[in-house]
Amino acid sequence: MNKFSTSVFAACILSAATTAFAAEVPASLDAKNCKAEYPKASLLNEEQGDVTMSFLVAADGTVVESKVEKSSGFKNLDKAAVKALSACKFKPGTKDGAVAQTWTKVDYSWKL
């Protein structure tokens, strides 16, 4: 490989790596401004836990679809978290530098 070929090869590798890193940035949520109300039955039963959810966020920051990835162990807590966070406004994600619909994961902790 001559000097020119090595430089072109290195430039292609660097370009591919940059593209891979910049390809998609998921949507984000400011959890401080978006709280779920503790379900009354869960309060009475002293239920606590962490739920992991996935949200498909549109380019305008609204939630298009949601699903529970990992349950808190309590249906009421899972449902309340999904309902509350689905109503929140997200900061949209990007694909190749442009605002786009993306999936993002959110963890929510229920603690008494």
XYZ file of N, CA and C in Angstrom:
336
model
N 0.856 -1.170 0.000
C 0.000 0.000 0.000
C 0.900 1.230 0.000
N 0.638 2.168 -0.921
C 1.467 3.372 -0.930
C 0.901 4.403 0.038
N 1.593 5.531 0.162
C 1.227 6.565 1.131
C -0.178 7.106 0.847
N -0.511 7.328 -0.437
C -1.831 7.851 -0.811
C -2.927 6.856 -0.446
N -2.711 5.584 -0.754
C -3.707 4.552 -0.454
C -3.948 4.439 1.043
N -2.874 4.528 1.817
C -2.997 4.462 3.275
C -3.814 5.631 3.793
N -3.582 6.824 3.252
C -4.318 8.023 3.682
C -5.801 7.913 3.333
N -6.096 7.445 2.124
C -7.487 7.281 1.698
C -8.177 6.239 2.575
N -7.500 5.135 2.852
C -8.046 4.077 3.695
C -8.343 4.616 5.094
N -7.395 5.362 5.663
C -7.575 5.939 6.999
C -8.736 6.921 7.004
N -8.863 7.721 5.960
C -9.960 8.688 5.863
C -11.305 7.969 5.782
N -11.365 6.869 5.055
C -12.615 6.094 4.948
C -12.998 5.499 6.292
N -12.021 4.969 7.021
C -12.289 4.395 8.342
C -12.790 5.476 9.285
N -12.126 6.633 9.299
C -12.527 7.739 10.161
C -13.925 8.218 9.792
N -14.212 8.332 8.510
C -15.533 8.763 8.053
C -16.608 7.769 8.478
N -16.334 6.494 8.346
C -17.300 5.460 8.739
C -17.539 5.505 10.237
N -16.495 5.703 11.019
C -16.634 5.758 12.477
C -17.453 6.977 12.882
N -17.197 8.122 12.258
C -17.953 9.331 12.565
C -19.418 9.144 12.214
N -19.705 8.533 11.080
C -21.076 8.286 10.665
C -21.774 7.359 11.654
N -21.085 6.348 12.122
C -21.682 5.414 13.073
C -22.057 6.113 14.370
N -21.213 7.040 14.828
C -21.495 7.741 16.076
C -22.605 8.769 15.903
N -22.686 9.398 14.731
C -23.651 10.466 14.509
C -24.964 9.970 13.923
N -25.064 8.686 13.636
C -26.222 8.155 12.934
C -27.539 8.417 13.659
N -27.614 8.087 14.960
C -28.878 8.272 15.668
C -28.641 8.677 17.119
N -29.347 9.707 17.527
C -29.340 10.155 18.922
C -30.776 10.020 19.412
N -31.016 9.206 20.454
C -32.396 8.992 20.904
C -32.998 10.241 21.544
N -34.313 10.266 21.586
C -35.039 11.347 22.248
C -34.687 11.332 23.730
N -34.915 12.466 24.391
C -34.623 12.522 25.829
C -35.772 13.185 26.573
N -35.817 12.932 27.865
C -36.895 13.419 28.719
C -36.296 14.093 29.940
N -36.821 15.261 30.288
C -36.418 15.924 31.527
C -37.341 15.400 32.615
N -36.867 14.380 33.342
C -37.705 13.699 34.334
C -38.132 14.615 35.474
N -37.392 15.687 35.731
C -37.758 16.615 36.809
C -39.086 17.304 36.525
N -39.372 17.520 35.256
C -40.591 18.218 34.863
C -41.727 17.284 34.488
N -41.533 16.006 34.711
C -42.544 15.036 34.315
C -42.636 13.944 35.368
N -43.600 14.060 36.242
C -43.759 13.108 37.345
C -45.066 12.338 37.194
N -45.028 11.098 37.624
C -46.230 10.268 37.643
C -46.826 10.315 39.047
N -48.148 10.282 39.111
C -48.821 10.261 40.409
C -48.847 8.825 40.926
N -48.473 8.662 42.194
C -48.445 7.330 42.810
C -49.869 6.781 42.864
N -50.126 5.614 42.304
C -51.469 5.033 42.369
C -51.876 4.789 43.829
N -53.111 5.146 44.174
C -53.587 5.017 45.558
C -53.483 3.583 46.075
N -53.872 2.620 45.260
C -53.808 1.217 45.687
C -52.364 0.800 45.961
N -51.449 1.301 45.155
C -50.030 0.975 45.347
C -49.487 1.604 46.621
N -49.962 2.801 46.941
C -49.575 3.442 48.203
C -50.054 2.619 49.388
N -51.337 2.222 49.327
C -51.912 1.433 50.415
C -51.184 0.099 50.606
N -50.763 -0.499 49.512
C -50.072 -1.793 49.567
C -48.547 -1.651 49.710
N -48.096 -0.406 49.824
C -46.672 -0.090 49.976
C -45.815 -0.714 48.863
N -46.304 -0.617 47.630
C -45.580 -1.153 46.474
C -44.500 -0.165 46.031
N -43.340 -0.698 45.700
C -42.223 0.084 45.199
C -41.540 -0.712 44.096
N -40.791 -0.034 43.250
C -40.036 -0.736 42.224
C -39.596 0.179 41.106
N -38.805 -0.376 40.219
C -38.289 0.352 39.061
C -38.870 -0.262 37.800
N -39.358 0.591 36.919
C -39.900 0.132 35.650
C -39.055 0.739 34.523
N -38.739 -0.077 33.527
C -38.015 0.384 32.347
C -38.987 0.349 31.180
N -39.105 1.497 30.514
C -40.047 1.633 29.404
C -39.322 2.092 28.150
N -39.897 1.782 27.001
C -39.408 2.295 25.725
C -40.509 3.150 25.123
N -40.098 4.292 24.568
C -41.038 5.209 23.940
C -40.575 5.514 22.528
N -41.515 5.469 21.589
C -41.248 5.924 20.230
C -41.682 7.378 20.203
N -40.723 8.270 20.029
C -40.980 9.706 20.111
C -40.932 10.310 18.712
N -41.992 11.019 18.358
C -42.089 11.665 17.051
C -41.138 12.864 16.977
N -40.953 13.373 15.783
C -40.070 14.518 15.568
C -40.559 15.768 16.302
N -41.837 15.808 16.659
C -42.363 16.970 17.398
C -42.289 16.773 18.911
N -41.726 15.647 19.379
C -41.543 15.402 20.805
C -42.683 14.673 21.490
N -43.720 14.308 20.741
C -44.842 13.570 21.327
C -44.589 12.062 21.235
N -45.219 11.330 22.145
C -45.054 9.878 22.171
C -46.042 9.232 21.200
N -45.507 8.384 20.332
C -46.304 7.680 19.335
C -46.685 6.291 19.841
N -45.743 5.655 20.540
C -45.951 4.290 21.019
C -45.128 4.102 22.295
N -45.604 3.216 23.161
C -44.862 2.940 24.390
C -45.002 1.473 24.760
N -44.008 0.973 25.509
C -44.076 -0.404 25.995
C -43.190 -0.542 27.224
N -43.566 -1.485 28.072
C -42.788 -1.798 29.270
C -41.725 -2.817 28.883
N -40.471 -2.480 29.125
C -39.354 -3.383 28.837
C -39.074 -4.281 30.042
N -39.129 -3.681 31.244
C -38.887 -4.434 32.475
C -39.854 -3.912 33.530
N -40.666 -4.785 34.042
C -41.706 -4.423 35.002
C -41.133 -4.114 36.381
N -41.858 -3.274 37.097
C -41.530 -2.987 38.491
C -41.942 -4.156 39.378
N -42.760 -5.024 38.801
C -43.327 -6.125 39.569
C -44.762 -5.858 39.981
N -45.239 -4.649 39.665
C -46.601 -4.252 40.032
C -47.265 -3.572 38.825
N -48.371 -4.168 38.348
C -49.064 -3.638 37.169
C -49.494 -2.188 37.324
N -50.022 -1.841 38.515
C -50.486 -0.460 38.730
C -49.350 0.546 38.571
N -48.168 0.213 39.081
C -47.028 1.123 38.960
C -46.575 1.231 37.507
N -46.532 0.105 36.823
C -46.126 0.109 35.411
C -47.078 0.955 34.575
N -48.380 0.726 34.748
C -49.386 1.445 33.970
C -49.345 2.949 34.261
N -49.185 3.311 35.527
C -49.149 4.728 35.899
C -47.923 5.424 35.301
N -46.791 4.749 35.295
C -45.568 5.335 34.725
C -45.708 5.532 33.221
N -46.196 4.511 32.532
C -46.369 4.609 31.073
C -47.358 5.713 30.736
N -48.485 5.764 31.441
C -49.514 6.779 31.169
C -48.970 8.191 31.384
N -48.303 8.412 32.504
C -47.799 9.749 32.829
C -46.693 10.191 31.866
N -45.736 9.313 31.614
C -44.613 9.699 30.761
C -45.007 9.790 29.290
N -46.025 9.049 28.884
C -46.511 9.153 27.505
C -47.114 10.525 27.230
N -47.594 11.177 28.275
C -48.194 12.507 28.119
C -47.148 13.626 28.163
N -45.918 13.285 28.495
C -44.855 14.295 28.608
C -44.304 14.674 27.244
N -43.740 15.857 27.180
C -43.073 16.327 25.968
C -41.602 15.926 26.056
N -41.116 15.220 25.058
C -39.722 14.800 24.982
C -38.951 15.759 24.084
N -37.643 15.787 24.269
C -36.773 16.469 23.315
C -36.550 15.450 22.203
N -36.941 15.764 20.974
C -36.841 14.771 19.892
C -35.410 14.308 19.648
N -35.302 13.096 19.147
C -34.006 12.553 18.771
C -33.645 12.970 17.360
N -32.470 12.532 16.926
C -32.021 12.856 15.569
C -31.484 11.612 14.880
N -31.559 11.640 13.565
C -30.938 10.620 12.715
C -30.122 11.361 11.685
N -28.845 11.039 11.633
C -27.920 11.691 10.707
C -27.999 13.215 10.823
N -28.158 13.706 12.048
C -28.150 15.146 12.300
C -29.478 15.853 12.124
N -30.499 15.169 11.643
C -31.807 15.787 11.433
C -32.802 15.258 12.470
N -33.694 16.128 12.931
C -34.723 15.726 13.894
C -35.551 14.604 13.272
N -35.791 13.549 14.056
C -36.495 12.388 13.518
C -37.193 11.609 14.626
N -38.076 10.738 14.222
C -38.749 9.816 15.146
C -37.732 8.766 15.600
N -37.595 8.597 16.921
C -36.638 7.633 17.464
C -37.214 6.942 18.693
N -36.678 5.766 19.000
C -37.011 5.061 20.235
C -36.057 5.521 21.325
N -36.553 5.587 22.547
C -35.706 5.885 23.691
C -36.179 5.085 24.892
N -35.259 4.783 25.794
C -35.610 4.045 27.014
C -35.610 4.993 28.192
N -36.550 4.769 29.100
C -36.653 5.580 30.309
C -36.865 4.652 31.506
N -36.089 4.872 32.547
C -36.273 4.160 33.813
C -37.028 5.068 34.764
N -37.991 4.512 35.467
C -38.760 5.288 36.447
C -38.781 4.514 37.751
N -38.426 5.194 38.840
C -38.379 4.566 40.159
C -39.550 5.013 41.011
N -40.230 4.041 41.584
C -41.304 4.289 42.531
C -40.761 3.974 43.924
N -40.661 5.004 44.749
C -40.147 4.817 46.115
C -41.055 5.546 47.100
N -41.318 4.891 48.225
C -42.126 5.507 49.268
C -41.239 6.255 50.243
